[in-house]
Every structure is written in C-alpha cells, then in structure tokens.
mmCIF file of C-alpha atoms and ligand atoms in Angstrom:
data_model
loop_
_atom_site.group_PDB
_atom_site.id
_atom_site.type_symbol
_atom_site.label_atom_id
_atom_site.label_comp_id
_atom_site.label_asym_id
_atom_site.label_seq_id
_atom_site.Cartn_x
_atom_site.Cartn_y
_atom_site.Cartn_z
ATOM 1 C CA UNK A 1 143.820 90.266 90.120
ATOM 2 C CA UNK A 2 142.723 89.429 93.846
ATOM 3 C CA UNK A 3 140.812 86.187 94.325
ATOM 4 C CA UNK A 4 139.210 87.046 97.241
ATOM 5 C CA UNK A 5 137.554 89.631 98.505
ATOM 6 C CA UNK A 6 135.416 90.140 101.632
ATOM 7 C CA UNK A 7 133.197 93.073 102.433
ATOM 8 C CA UNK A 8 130.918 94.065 104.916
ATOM 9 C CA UNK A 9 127.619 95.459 104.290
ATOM 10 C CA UNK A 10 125.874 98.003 106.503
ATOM 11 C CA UNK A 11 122.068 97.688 107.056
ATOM 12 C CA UNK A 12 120.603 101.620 106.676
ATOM 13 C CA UNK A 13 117.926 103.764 108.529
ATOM 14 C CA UNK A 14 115.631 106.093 106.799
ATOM 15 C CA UNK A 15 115.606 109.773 109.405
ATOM 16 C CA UNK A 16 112.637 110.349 107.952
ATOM 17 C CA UNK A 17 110.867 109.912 105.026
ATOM 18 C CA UNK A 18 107.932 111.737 102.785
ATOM 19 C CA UNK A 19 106.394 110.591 99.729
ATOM 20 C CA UNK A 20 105.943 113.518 98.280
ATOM 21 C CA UNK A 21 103.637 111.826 94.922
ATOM 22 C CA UNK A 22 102.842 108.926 92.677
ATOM 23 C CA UNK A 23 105.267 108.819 89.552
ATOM 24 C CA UNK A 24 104.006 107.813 86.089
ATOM 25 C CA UNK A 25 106.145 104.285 86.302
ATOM 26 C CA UNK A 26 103.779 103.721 89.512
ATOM 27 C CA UNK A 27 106.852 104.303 91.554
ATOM 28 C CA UNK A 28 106.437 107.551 94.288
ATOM 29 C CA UNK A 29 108.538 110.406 94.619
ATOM 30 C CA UNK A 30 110.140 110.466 97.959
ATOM 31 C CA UNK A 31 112.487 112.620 99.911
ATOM 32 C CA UNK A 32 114.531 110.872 102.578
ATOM 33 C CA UNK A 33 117.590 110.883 104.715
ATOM 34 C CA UNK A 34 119.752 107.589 104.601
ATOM 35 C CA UNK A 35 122.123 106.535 107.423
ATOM 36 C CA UNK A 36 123.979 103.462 107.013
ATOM 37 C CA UNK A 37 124.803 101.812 110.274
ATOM 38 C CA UNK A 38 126.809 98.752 111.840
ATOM 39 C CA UNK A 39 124.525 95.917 111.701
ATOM 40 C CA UNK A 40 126.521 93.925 108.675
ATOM 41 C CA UNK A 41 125.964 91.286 106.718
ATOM 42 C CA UNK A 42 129.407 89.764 105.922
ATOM 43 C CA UNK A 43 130.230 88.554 102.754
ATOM 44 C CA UNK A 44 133.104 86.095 100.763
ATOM 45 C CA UNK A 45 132.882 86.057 97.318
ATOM 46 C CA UNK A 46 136.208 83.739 96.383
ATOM 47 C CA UNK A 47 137.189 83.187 92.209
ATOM 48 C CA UNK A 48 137.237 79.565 91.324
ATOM 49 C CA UNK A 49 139.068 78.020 87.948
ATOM 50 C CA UNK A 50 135.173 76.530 86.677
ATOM 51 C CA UNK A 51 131.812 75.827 87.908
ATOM 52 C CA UNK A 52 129.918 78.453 87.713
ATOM 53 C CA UNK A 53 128.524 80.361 90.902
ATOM 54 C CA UNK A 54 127.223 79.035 93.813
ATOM 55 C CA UNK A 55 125.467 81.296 96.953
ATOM 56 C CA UNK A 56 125.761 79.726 100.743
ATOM 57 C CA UNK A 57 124.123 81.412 103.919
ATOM 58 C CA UNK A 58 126.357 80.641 106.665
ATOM 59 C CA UNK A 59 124.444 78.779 110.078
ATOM 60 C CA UNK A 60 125.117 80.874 112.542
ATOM 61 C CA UNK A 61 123.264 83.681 110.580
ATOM 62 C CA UNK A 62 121.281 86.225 112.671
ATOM 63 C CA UNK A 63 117.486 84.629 113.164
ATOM 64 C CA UNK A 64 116.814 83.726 109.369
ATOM 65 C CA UNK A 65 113.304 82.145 108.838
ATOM 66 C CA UNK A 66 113.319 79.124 105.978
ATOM 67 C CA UNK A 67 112.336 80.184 102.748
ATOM 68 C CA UNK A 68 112.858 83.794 103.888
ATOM 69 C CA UNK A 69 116.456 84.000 101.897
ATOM 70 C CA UNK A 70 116.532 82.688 98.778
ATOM 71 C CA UNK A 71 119.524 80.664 97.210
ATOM 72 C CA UNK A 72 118.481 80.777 93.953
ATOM 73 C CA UNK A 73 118.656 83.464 91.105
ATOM 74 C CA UNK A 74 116.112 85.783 92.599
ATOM 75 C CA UNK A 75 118.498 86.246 94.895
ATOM 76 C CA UNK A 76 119.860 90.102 95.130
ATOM 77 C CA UNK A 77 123.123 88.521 95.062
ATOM 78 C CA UNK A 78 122.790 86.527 92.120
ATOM 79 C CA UNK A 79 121.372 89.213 90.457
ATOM 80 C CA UNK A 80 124.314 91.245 91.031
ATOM 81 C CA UNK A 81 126.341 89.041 89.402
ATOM 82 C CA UNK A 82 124.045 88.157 86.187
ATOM 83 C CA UNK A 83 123.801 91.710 85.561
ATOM 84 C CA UNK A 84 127.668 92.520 85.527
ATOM 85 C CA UNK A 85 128.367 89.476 83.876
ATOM 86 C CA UNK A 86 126.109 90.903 81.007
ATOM 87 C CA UNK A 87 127.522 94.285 81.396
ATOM 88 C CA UNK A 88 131.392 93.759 81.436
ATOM 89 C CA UNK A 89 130.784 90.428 78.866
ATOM 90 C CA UNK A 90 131.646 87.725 81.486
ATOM 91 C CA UNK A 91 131.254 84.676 83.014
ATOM 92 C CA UNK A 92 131.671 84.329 86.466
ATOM 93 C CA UNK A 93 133.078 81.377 88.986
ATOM 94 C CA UNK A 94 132.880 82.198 92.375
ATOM 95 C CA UNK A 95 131.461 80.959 95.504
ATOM 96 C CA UNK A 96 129.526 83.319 97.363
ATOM 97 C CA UNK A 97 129.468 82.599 101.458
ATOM 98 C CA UNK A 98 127.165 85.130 103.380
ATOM 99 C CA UNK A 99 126.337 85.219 106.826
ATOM 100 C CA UNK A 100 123.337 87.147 107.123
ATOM 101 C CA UNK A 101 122.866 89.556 110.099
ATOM 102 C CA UNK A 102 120.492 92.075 108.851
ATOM 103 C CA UNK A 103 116.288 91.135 109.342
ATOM 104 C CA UNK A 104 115.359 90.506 106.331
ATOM 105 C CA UNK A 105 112.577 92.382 104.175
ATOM 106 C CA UNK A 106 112.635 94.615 107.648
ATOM 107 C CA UNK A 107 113.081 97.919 106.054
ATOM 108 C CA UNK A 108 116.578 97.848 106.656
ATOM 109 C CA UNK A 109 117.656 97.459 102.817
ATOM 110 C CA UNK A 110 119.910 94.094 103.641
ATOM 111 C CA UNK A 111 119.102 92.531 100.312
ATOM 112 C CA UNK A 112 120.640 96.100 98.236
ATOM 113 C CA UNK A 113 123.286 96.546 100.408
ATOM 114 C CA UNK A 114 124.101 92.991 99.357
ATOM 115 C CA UNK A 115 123.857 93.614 96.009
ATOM 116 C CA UNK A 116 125.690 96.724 96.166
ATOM 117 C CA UNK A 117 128.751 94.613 98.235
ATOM 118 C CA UNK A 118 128.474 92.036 94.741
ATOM 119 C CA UNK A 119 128.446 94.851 92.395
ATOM 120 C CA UNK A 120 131.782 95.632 94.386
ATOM 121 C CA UNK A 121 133.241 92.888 94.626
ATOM 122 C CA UNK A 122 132.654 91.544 91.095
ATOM 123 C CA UNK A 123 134.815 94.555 89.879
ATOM 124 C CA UNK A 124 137.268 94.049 92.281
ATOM 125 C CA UNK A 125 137.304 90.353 91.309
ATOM 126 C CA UNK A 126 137.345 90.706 87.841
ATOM 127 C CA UNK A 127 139.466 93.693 87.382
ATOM 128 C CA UNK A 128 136.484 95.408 85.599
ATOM 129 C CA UNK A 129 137.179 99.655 85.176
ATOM 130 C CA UNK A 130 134.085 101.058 85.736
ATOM 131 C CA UNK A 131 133.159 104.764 87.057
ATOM 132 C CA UNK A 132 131.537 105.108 90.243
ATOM 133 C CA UNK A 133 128.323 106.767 87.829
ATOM 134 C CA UNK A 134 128.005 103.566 85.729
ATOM 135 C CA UNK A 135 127.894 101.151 88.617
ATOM 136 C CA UNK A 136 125.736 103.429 91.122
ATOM 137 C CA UNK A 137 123.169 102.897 87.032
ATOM 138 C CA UNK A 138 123.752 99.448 87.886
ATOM 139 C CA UNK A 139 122.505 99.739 91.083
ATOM 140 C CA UNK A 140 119.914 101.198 90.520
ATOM 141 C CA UNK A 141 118.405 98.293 87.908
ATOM 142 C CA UNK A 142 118.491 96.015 91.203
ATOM 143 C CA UNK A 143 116.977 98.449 93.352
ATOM 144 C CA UNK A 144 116.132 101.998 94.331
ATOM 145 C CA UNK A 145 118.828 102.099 97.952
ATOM 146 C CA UNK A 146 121.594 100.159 95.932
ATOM 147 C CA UNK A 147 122.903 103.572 94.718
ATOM 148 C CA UNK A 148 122.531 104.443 98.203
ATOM 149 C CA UNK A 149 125.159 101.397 99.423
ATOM 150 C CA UNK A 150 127.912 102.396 97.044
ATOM 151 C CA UNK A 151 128.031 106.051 97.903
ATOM 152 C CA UNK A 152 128.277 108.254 100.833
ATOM 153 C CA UNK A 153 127.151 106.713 104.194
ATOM 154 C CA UNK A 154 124.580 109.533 105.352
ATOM 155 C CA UNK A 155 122.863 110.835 101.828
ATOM 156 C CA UNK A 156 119.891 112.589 101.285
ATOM 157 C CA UNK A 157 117.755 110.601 98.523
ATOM 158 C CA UNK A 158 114.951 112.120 95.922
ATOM 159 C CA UNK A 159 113.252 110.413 93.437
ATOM 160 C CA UNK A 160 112.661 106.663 94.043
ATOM 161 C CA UNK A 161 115.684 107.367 96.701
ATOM 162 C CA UNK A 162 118.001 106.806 94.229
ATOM 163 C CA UNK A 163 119.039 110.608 93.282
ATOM 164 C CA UNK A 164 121.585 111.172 95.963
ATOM 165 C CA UNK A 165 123.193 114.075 97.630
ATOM 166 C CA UNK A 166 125.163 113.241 100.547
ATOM 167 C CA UNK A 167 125.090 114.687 103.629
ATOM 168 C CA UNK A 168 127.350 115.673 106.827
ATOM 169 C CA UNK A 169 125.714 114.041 109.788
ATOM 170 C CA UNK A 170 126.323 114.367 113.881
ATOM 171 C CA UNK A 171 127.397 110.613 114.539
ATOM 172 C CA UNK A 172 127.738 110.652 118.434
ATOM 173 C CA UNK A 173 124.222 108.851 118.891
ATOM 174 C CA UNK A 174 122.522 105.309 119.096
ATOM 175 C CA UNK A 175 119.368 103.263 117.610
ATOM 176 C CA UNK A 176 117.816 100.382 119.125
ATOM 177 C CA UNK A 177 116.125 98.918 116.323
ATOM 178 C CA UNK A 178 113.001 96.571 116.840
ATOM 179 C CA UNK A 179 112.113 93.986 114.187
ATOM 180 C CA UNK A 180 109.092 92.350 114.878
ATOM 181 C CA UNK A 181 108.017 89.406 113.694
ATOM 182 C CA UNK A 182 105.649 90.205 111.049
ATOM 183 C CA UNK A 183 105.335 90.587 107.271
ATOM 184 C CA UNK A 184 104.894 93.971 105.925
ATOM 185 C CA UNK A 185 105.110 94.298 102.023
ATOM 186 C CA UNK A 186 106.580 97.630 100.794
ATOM 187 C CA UNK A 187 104.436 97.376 97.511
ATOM 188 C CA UNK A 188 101.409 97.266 99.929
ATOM 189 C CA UNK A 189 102.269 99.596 102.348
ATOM 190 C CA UNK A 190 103.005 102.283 99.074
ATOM 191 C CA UNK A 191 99.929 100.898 97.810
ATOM 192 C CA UNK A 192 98.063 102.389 100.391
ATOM 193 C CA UNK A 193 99.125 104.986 100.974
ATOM 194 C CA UNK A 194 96.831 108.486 100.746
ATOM 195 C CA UNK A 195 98.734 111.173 100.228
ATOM 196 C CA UNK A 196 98.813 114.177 102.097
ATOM 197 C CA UNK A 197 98.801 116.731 99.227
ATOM 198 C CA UNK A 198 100.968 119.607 99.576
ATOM 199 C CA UNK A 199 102.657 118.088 101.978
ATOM 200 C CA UNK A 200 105.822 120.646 102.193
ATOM 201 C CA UNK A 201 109.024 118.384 102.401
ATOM 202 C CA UNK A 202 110.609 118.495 106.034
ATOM 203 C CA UNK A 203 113.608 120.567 106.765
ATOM 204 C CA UNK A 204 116.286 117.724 105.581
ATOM 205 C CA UNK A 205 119.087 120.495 105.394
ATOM 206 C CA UNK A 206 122.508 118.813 106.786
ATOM 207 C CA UNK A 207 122.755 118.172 110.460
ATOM 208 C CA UNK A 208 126.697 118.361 111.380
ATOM 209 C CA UNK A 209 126.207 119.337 114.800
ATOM 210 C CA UNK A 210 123.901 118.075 118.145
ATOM 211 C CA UNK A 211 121.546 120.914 118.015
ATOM 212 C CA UNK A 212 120.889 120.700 115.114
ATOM 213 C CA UNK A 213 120.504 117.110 114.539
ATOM 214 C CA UNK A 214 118.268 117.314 117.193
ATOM 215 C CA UNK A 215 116.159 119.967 115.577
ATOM 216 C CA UNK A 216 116.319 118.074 112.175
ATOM 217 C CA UNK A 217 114.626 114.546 114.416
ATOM 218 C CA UNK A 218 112.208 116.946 115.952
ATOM 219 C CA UNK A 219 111.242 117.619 112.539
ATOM 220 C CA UNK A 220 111.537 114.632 110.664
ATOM 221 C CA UNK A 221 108.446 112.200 110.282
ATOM 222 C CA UNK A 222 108.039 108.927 108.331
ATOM 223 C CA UNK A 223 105.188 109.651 105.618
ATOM 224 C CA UNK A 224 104.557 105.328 105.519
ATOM 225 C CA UNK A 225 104.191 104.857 109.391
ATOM 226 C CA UNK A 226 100.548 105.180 109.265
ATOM 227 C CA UNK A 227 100.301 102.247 106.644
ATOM 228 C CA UNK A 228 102.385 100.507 108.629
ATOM 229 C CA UNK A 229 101.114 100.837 111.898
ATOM 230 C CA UNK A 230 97.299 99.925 110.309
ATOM 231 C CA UNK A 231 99.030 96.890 109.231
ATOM 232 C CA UNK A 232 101.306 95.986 112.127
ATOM 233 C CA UNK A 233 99.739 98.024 115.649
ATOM 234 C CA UNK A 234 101.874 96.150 117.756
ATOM 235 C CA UNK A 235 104.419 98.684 116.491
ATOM 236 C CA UNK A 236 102.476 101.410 118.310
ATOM 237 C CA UNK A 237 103.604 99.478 121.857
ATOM 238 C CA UNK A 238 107.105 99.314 120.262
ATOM 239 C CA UNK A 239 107.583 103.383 119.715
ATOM 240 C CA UNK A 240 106.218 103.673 123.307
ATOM 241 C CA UNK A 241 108.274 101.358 124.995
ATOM 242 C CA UNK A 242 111.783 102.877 122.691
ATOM 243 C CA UNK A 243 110.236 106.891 123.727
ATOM 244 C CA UNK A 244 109.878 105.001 127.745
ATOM 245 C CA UNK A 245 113.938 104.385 126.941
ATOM 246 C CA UNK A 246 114.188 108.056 126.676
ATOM 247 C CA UNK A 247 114.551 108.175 122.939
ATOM 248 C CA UNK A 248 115.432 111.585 121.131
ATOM 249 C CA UNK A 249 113.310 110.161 118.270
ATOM 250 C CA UNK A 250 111.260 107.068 117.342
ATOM 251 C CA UNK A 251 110.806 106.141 113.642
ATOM 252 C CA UNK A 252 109.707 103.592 110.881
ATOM 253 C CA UNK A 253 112.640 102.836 108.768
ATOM 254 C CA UNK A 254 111.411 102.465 105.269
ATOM 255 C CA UNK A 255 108.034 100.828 104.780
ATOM 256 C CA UNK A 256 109.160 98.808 108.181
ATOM 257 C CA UNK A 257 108.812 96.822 110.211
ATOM 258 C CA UNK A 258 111.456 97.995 111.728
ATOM 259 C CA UNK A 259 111.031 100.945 114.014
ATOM 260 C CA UNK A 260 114.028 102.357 115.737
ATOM 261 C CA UNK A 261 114.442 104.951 118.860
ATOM 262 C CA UNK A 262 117.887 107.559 118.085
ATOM 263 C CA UNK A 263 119.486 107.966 121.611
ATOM 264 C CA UNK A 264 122.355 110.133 122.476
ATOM 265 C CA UNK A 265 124.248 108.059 124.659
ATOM 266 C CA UNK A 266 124.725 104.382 124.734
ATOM 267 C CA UNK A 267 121.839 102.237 125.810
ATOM 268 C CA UNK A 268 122.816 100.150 128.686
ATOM 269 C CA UNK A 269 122.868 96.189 128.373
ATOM 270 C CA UNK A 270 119.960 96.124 130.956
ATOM 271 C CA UNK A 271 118.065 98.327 128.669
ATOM 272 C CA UNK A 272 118.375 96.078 125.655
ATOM 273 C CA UNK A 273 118.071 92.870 127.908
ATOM 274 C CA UNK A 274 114.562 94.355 128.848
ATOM 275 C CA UNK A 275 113.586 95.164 125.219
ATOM 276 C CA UNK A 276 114.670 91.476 124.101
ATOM 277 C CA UNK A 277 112.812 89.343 126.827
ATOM 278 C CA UNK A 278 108.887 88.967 127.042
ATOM 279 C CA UNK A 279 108.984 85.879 124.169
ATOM 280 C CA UNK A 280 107.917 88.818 121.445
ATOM 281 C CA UNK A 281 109.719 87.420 118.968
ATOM 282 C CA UNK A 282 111.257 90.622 118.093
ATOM 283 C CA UNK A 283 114.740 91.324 116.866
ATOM 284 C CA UNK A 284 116.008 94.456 119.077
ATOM 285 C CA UNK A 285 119.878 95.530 117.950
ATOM 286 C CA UNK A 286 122.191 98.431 119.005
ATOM 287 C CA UNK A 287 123.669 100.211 116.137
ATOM 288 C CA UNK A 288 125.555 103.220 115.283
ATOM 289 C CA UNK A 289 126.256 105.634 112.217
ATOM 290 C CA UNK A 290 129.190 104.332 110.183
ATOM 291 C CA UNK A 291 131.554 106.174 108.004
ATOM 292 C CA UNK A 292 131.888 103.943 104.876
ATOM 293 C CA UNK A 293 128.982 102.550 104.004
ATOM 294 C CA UNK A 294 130.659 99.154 102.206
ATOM 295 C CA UNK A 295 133.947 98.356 104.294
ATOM 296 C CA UNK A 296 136.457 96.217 102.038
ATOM 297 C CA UNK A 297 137.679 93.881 104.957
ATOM 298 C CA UNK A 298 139.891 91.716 102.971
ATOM 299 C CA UNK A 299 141.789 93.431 99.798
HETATM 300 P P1 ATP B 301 114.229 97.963 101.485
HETATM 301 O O1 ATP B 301 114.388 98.626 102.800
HETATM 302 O O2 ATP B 301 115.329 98.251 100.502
HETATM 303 O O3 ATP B 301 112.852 98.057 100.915
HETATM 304 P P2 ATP B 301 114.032 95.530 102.921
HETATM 305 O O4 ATP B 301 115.075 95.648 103.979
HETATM 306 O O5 ATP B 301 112.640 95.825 103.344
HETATM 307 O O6 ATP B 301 114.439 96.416 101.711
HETATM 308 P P3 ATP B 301 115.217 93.109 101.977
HETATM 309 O O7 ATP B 301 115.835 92.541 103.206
HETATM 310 O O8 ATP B 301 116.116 93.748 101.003
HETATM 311 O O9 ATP B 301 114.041 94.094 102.341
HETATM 312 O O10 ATP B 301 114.370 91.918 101.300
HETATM 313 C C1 ATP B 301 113.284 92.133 100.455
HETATM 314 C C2 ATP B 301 112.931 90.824 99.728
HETATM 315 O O11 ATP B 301 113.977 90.480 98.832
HETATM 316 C C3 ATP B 301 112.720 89.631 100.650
HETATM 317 O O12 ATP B 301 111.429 89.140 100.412
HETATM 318 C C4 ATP B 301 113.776 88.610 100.263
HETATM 319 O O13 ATP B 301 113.252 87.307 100.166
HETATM 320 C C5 ATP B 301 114.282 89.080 98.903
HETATM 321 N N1 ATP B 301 115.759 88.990 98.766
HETATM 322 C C6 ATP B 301 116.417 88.677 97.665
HETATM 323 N N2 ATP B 301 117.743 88.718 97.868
HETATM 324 C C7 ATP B 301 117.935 89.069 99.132
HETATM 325 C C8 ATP B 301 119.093 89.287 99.926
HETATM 326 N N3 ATP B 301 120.329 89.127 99.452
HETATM 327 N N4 ATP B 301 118.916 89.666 101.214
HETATM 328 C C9 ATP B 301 117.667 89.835 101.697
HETATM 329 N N5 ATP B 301 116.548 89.642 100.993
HETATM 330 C C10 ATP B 301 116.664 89.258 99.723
#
C-alpha cells in the first residue's frame, strides 16, 4: 500500500449553462458543459502510524482571504475523508498539505475538485476496491461537480450536474479567467433566479472540431449571468474588457464570479499584464483544457 500520494486538482469552466426548472428537493435542473482546466490546487495526503487527520494550507497559496478556507471539518476535504472512513469502515491518519491555487467559492468548483482528489486518494491510500459508479455516489453526497472531477475532463452534466455524459472537445484554445473580488452565493444567485419557461436547451451536441466549437460558443449562454451581474455589475466592465481582448466567447462560470473570455490563440503576457493592473483586486489567470481531469503526480 503507497503512503503517499499527491494529486493535482483542476479548477473547471461551465461553456454554458441553462437551468432548465426547479426540482422537488429545491435543487434546479440544469444542462451544462464542464471543462476542467489547468489552474490546480495541489495536494499531499501522506499515511501516518496514529493521530488522526490533520488539514494544512500551504503559504504561498494563490491570494486566500482569512477565514475564506476552512481547516476544520466543514472542510470539503475533511468531508471526503469522514465519509469514506464511514463507507469502507475506517479510520484514517494522514496529514493533508494543500496549496490552494483555485479562487475560492469563484464558480470554479475548487472545493469538489478537492474532494474528489480525497475521495482518490483515500482509496489509493487505503487500498479500498471500489468501482468508479460507487465513488462518483460518493461524490455526489459532497457535491453536485464532484462526479464531475472523477470522470471525463470535458462532460456534459444534467440534473443537478451530476448525471454525466462526456464529451469530445476542440482543446487548441485559451480562457482568461477574472475573479473579482466579491461574494456571490450560489444558493442566492439560484434563489433568484426567474426562469425563462420553455427555454429550449442550447445545442450542447459534442464539439471535436474548430468550427464547430465555435458554433457551439456562439450558441451557448449562461442561464445565472443575469443574477449575477444584478448582484456583481462590475462584471459587465469585465466581459467588455475580455470581448476588447478579442474573445471568441465571454461567460459566467457557474453562479460566478468568475467570468472568463475563450480565445483561440494564446493571450500575450502584455495582455494579461493589462488585465491584472488598475488595483481591481481581481484574480485574472490563463488556463487551458486538460485531458485528465485529476492527475496522480506521485504514485
Ligand atoms: P461550485 O462552482 O462547485 O459551486 P465554487 O467554486 O463556487 O463551487 P468553492 O471554492 O468550492 O466554490 O467553495 C464554496 C464554499 O465551500 C466556500 O464558502 C468555502 O469556504 C467552502 N469550502 C469548504 N471546503 C473547501 C475547499 N476544500 N476548497 C474551497 N472551498 C471550500
């Protein structure tokens, strides 16, 4: 059995997103596309002999408020690892070291793609046999995109997101993402939300090839943005500056923050340089489409 195990986990974009109605379990039924791209957070889980488990965010993590990631047990993380611990009939010693790169509560899904990396690494660590089905139902108790993390890195979700059909994607493109620096609850923003009735779903068939991944961002619109944007306008100036980039397509990832501009060649340093100055406060990032959504670094 290995007694350490590192893994990378990839912060995701939603290409698009419609509600398409409130569920009886207050939940909404939504139809998305998930990409999972390289902006990591980079976790160590290591076995010890005793002592239970203990959870450190590394200093040099990426812009990290105080009180914004918590160390105790309502931490994702910590979660993870109660719930397998319960499931396989365990209990756990590790330490837990994570630097933390992706905003937080940004729209980004950084706190189930780290829950997905512990749900990983716990049955790596533990030599627990459990098929991908049963731990993508595990998932799923933490969160709706944790099925998402430990799948296929482009998917198309359904449901709460978590009913998952993945999808072949064109990869040769960018996103600049844009964080800013305010507080946007997804419970709100869903809260709010009046639906357009009848909405018909977008075209989210596969897009393997430039045109038509083009054709698919032409088409694709984020059903939340207008909750968002009445609750954060400085986004507004953000899309407009990303489009001013030359952006194939400008979009709310989840219920935001974040907004992000697709481009189909690299942004230039200057680009991003202009984006980051000004004292906003924003987070602005370069990312790309990955191919595995959790990477084992360390086996
Ligand atoms: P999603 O896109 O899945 O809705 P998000 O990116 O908007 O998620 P997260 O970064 O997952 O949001 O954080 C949501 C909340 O969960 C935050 O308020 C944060 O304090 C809490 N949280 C608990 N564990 C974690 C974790 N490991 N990483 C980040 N946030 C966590």
């Amino acid at each position: 059995m290995r007694t350490r195990c590192e893994i990378w986990a990839p912060a995701k974009l939603n290409l698009g997103l419609r509600v398409l109605g409130r569920r009886a379990d207050g939940y909404h039924d939504i139809l998305t596309r998930f990409v999972a791209v390289d902006l990591y957070d980079q976790l160590v889980f290591t076995r010890r002999i005793a002592g239970g488990v203990s959870l450190q965010l590394q200093v040099d993590s990426a812009g990290v408020r105080p009180g914004e990631f918590p160390l105790d047990e309502g931490n994702l993380i910590l979660r993870a690892v109660r719930l397998v611990e319960r499931a396989a009939g365990i209990r756990a010693s590790l330490s837990i070291s994570i630097r933390k790169t992706i905003p937080i509560a940004a729209g980004l899904g950084g706190g189930s793609a780290d829950a997905a990396a512990t749900l990983l690494a716990m049955t790596r660590l533990y030599g627990i046999d459990v098929p991908p089905r049963e731990l993508g139902a595990w998932g799923a108790q933490l969160g709706a995109d944790v099925r998402f993390f430990l799948g296929e890195s482009a998917a198309m979700g359904r449901g709460r997101g978590d009913e998952l059909t993945p999808i072949s994607l064109f990869r040769q493109w960018w996103a600049i993402l844009v964080t800013p620096p305010v507080f946007v609850s997804a419970g709100d923003v869903y809260g709010d939300l009046r639906l357009t009735l009848g909405a018909k779903a977008a075209n989210f068939h596969d897009c393997r090839d430039r045109e038509g991944f083009l054709a698919a961002l032409r088409r694709s619109h984020n059903d939340l943005e207008a909750v968002v944007l009445r609750r954060a306008p400085e986004i507004l100036l953000w899309q407009g500056r990303l489009r001013e980039q030359g952006a194939a397509g400008v979009f709310v990832s989840g219920s935001g923050p974040t907004v992000f501009g697709v481009y189909m060649s690299q942004p230039s340093e200057k680009t991003v340089q202009s984006l980051r100055g000004g004292g906003t406060g924003a987070r602005v990032e370069v990312a790309r489409p990955v191919t595995t959504p959790l990477a084992l670094v360390v086996q």
